[in-house]
PDB file of C-alpha atoms in Angstrom:
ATOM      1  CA  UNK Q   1      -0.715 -13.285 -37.191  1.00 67.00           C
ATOM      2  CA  UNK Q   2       2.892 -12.732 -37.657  1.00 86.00           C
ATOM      3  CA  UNK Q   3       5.366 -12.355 -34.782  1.00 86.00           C
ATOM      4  CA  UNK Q   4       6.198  -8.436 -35.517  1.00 88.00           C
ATOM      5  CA  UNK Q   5       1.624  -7.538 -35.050  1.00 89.00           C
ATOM      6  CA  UNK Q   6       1.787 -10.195 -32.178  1.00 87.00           C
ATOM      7  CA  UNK Q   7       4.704  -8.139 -30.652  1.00 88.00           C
ATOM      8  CA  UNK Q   8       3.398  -4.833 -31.187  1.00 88.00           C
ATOM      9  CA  UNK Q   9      -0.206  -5.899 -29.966  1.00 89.00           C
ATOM     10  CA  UNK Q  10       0.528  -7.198 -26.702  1.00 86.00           C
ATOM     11  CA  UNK Q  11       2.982  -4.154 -26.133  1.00 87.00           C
ATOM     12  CA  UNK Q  12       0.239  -1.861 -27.135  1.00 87.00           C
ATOM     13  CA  UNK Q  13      -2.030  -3.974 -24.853  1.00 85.00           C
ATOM     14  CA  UNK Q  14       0.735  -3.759 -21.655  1.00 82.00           C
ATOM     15  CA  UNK Q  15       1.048   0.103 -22.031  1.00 84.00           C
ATOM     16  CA  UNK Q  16      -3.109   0.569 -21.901  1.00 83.00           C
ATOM     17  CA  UNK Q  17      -2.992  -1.635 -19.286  1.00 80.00           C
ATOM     18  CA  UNK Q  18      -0.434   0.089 -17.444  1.00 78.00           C
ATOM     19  CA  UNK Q  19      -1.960   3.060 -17.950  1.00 78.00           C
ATOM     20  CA  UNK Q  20      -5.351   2.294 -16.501  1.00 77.00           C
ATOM     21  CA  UNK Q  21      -3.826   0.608 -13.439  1.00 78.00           C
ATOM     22  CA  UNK Q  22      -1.584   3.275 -12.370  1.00 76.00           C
ATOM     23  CA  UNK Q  23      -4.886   5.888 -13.378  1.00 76.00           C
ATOM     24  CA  UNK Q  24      -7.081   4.202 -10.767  1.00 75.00           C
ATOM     25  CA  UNK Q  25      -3.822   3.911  -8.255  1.00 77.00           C
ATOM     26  CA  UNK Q  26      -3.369   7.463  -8.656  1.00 76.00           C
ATOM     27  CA  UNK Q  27      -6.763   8.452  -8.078  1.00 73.00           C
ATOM     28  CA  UNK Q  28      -6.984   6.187  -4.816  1.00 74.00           C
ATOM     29  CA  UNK Q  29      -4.061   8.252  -3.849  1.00 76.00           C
ATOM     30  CA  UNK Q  30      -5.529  11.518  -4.656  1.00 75.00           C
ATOM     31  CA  UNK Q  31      -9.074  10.761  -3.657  1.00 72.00           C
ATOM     32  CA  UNK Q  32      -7.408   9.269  -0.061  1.00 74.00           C
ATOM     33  CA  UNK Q  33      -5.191  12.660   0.271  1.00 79.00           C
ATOM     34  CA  UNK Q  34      -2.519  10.409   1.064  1.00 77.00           C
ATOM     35  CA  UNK Q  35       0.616  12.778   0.376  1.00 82.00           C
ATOM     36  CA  UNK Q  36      -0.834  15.989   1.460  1.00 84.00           C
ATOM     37  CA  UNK Q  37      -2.171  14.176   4.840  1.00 79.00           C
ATOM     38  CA  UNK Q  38       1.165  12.907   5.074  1.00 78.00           C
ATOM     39  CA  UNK Q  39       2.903  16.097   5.232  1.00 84.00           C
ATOM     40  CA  UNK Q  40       0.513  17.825   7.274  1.00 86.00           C
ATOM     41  CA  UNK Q  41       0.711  15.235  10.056  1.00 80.00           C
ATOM     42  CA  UNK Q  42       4.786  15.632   9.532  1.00 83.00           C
ATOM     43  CA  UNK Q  43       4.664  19.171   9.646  1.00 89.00           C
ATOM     44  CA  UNK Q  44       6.967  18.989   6.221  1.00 88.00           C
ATOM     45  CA  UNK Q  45       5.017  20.848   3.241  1.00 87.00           C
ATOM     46  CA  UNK Q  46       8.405  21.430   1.882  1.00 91.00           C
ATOM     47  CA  UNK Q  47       8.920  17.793   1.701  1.00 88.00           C
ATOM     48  CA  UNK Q  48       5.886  16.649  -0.900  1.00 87.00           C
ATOM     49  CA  UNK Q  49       7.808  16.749  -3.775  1.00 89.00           C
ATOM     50  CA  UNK Q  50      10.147  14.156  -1.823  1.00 90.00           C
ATOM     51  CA  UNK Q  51       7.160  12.060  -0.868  1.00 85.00           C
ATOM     52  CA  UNK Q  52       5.475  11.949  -4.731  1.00 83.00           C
ATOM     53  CA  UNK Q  53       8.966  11.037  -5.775  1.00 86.00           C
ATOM     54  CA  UNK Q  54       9.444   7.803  -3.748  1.00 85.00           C
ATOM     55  CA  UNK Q  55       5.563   6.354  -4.428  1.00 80.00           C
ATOM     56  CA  UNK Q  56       6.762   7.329  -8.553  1.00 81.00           C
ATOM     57  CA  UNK Q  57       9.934   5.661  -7.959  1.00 85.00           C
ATOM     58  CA  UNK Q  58       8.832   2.525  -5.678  1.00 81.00           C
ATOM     59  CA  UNK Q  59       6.010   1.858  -7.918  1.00 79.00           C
ATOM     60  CA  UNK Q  60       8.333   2.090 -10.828  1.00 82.00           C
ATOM     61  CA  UNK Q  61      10.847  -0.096  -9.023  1.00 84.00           C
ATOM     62  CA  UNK Q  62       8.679  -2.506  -7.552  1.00 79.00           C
ATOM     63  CA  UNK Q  63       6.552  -2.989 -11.218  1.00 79.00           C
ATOM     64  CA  UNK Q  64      10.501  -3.536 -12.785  1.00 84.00           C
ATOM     65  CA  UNK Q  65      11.265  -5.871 -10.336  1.00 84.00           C
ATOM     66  CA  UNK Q  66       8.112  -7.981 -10.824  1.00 80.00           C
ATOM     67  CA  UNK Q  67       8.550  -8.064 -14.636  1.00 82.00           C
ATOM     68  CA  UNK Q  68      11.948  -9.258 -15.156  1.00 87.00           C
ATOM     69  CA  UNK Q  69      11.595 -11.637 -11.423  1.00 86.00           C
ATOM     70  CA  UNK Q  70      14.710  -9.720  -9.938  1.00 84.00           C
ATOM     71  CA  UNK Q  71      15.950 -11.780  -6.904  1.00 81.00           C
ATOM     72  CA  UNK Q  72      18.573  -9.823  -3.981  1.00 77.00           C
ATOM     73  CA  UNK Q  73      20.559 -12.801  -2.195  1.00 81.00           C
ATOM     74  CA  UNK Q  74      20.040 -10.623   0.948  1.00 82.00           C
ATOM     75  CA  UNK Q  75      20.483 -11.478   4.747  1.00 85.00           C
ATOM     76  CA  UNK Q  76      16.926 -11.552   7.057  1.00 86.00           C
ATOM     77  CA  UNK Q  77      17.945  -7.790   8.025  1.00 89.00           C
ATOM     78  CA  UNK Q  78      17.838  -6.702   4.970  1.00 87.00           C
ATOM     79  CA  UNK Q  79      14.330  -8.940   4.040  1.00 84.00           C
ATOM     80  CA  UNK Q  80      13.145  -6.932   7.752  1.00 87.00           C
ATOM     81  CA  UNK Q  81      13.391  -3.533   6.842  1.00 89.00           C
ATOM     82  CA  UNK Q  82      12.024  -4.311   3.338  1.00 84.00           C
ATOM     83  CA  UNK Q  83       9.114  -5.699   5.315  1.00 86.00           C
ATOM     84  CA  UNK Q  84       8.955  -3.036   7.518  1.00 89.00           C
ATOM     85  CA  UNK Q  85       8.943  -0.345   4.642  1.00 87.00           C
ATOM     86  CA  UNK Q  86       6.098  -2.490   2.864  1.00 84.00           C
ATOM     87  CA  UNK Q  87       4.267  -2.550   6.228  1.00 86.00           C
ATOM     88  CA  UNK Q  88       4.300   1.013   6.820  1.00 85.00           C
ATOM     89  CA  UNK Q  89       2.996   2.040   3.438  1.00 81.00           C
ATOM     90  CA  UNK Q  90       0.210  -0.624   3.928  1.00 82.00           C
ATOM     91  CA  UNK Q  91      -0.777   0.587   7.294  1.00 81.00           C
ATOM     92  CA  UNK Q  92      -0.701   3.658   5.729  1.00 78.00           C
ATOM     93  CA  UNK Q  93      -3.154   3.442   2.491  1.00 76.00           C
ATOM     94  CA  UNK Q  94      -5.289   1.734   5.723  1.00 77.00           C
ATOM     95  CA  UNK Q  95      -4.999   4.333   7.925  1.00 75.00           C
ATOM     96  CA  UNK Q  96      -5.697   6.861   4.494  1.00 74.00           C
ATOM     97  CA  UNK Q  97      -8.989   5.193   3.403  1.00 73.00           C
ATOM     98  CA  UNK Q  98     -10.308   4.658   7.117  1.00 69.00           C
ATOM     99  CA  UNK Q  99      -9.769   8.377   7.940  1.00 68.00           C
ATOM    100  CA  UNK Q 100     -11.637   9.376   4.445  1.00 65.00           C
ATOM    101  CA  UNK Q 101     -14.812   6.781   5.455  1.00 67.00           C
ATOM    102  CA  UNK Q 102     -14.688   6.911   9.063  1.00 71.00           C
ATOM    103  CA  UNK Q 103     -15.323   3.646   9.282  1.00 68.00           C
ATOM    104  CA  UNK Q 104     -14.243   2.947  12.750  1.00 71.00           C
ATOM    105  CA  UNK Q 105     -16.526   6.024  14.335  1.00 76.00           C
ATOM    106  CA  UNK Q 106     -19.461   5.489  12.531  1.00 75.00           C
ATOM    107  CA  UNK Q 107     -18.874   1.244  13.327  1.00 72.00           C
ATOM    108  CA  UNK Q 108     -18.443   1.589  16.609  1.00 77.00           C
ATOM    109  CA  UNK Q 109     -21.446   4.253  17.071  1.00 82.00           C
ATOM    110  CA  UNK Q 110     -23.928   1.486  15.371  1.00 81.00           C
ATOM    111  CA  UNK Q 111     -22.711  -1.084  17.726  1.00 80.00           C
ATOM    112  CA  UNK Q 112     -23.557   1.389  20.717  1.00 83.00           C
ATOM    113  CA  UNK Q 113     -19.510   0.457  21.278  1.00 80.00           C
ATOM    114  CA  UNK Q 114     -17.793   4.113  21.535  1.00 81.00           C
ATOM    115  CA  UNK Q 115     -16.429   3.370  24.973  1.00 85.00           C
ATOM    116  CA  UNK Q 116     -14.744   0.651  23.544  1.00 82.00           C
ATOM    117  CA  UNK Q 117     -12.874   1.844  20.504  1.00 79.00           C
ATOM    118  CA  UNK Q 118      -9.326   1.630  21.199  1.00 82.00           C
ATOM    119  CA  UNK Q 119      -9.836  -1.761  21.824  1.00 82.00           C
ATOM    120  CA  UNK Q 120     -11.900  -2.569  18.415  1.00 76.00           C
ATOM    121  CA  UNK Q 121      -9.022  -1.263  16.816  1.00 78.00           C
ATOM    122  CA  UNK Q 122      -6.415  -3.332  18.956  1.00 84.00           C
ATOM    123  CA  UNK Q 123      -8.321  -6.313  17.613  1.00 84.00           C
ATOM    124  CA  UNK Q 124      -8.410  -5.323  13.838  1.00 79.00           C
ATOM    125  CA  UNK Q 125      -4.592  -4.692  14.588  1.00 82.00           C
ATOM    126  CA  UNK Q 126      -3.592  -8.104  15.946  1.00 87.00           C
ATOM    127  CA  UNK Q 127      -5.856  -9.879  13.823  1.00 85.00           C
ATOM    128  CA  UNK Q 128      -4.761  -8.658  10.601  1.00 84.00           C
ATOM    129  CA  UNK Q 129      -0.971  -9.358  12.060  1.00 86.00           C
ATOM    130  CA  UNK Q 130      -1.950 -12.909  13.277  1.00 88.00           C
ATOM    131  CA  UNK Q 131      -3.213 -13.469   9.710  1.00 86.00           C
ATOM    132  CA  UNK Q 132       0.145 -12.043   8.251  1.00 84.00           C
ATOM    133  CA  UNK Q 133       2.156 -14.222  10.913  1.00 86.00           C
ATOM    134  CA  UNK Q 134      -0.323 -17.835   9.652  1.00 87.00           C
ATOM    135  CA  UNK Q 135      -0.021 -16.583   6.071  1.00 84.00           C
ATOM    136  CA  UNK Q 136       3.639 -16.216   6.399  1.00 83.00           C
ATOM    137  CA  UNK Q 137       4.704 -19.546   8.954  1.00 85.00           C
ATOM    138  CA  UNK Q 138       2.159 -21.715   8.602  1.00 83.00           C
ATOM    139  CA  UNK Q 139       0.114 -21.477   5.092  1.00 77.00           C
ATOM    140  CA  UNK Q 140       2.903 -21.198   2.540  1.00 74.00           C
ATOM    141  CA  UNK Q 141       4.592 -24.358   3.919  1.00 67.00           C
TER     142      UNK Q 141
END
């Protein structure tokens, strides 16, 4: 195979690929009613054009930034509030596809534990940032 069909088949190959990834992301998003949610819990309708322009533009961003390895020779501020950002949209998609299942409810109704919900979800919340905090401190060392 010469280096020109090698060239144009794995470009063809990244763009389907692309293409299917970021179809199935968008449909999470749509199926979740992430944006829409978003704006109705911000009271800011006239804002959604705002919101589908920074998960276009982060996802572009962040899938540029991956690809060519970009590094930022930033301070640990700057590494916080990216961390906070990433955080937020995490909790987020969480809080999205939770509120579509109703997991929590219909977990805590099976486990004849309804009294105790605000605490079940305490402990999913500090165990998924204890895990973060190992993952972080004590695993990648």
């Amino acid at each position: 195979m010469t280096a020109q069909m090698s060239l144009g088949l794995n470009l063809l190959l990244g763009i389907a690929g692309g293409i299917a990834v970021g179809g199935g992301v968008i449909a999470l998003f749509i199926v979740l009613d992430m944006v829409p949610r978003l704006a109705q819990l911000t009271s800011s309708y006239d804002k959604v054009h705002w919101y589908e322009g920074a998960m276009v533009g982060g996802s572009l961003l962040g899938t540029m930034s991956d690809f060519w390895n970009w590094k930022i020779a930033a301070g640990p501020l700057i590494e916080l509030g990216v961390g906070l950002f990433d955080g937020i949209f995490i909790g987020m998609l969480a809080a999205a596809l939770t509120e579509v299942l109703n997991v929590l409810p219909i977990l805590a109704k099976r486990l004849h534990m309804t009294h105790l919900l605000f605490g079940l979800l305490m402990a999913m919340v500090c165990g998924k940032v204890a895990g973060s905090l190992f993952d972080w401190f004590v695993y990648r060392q």
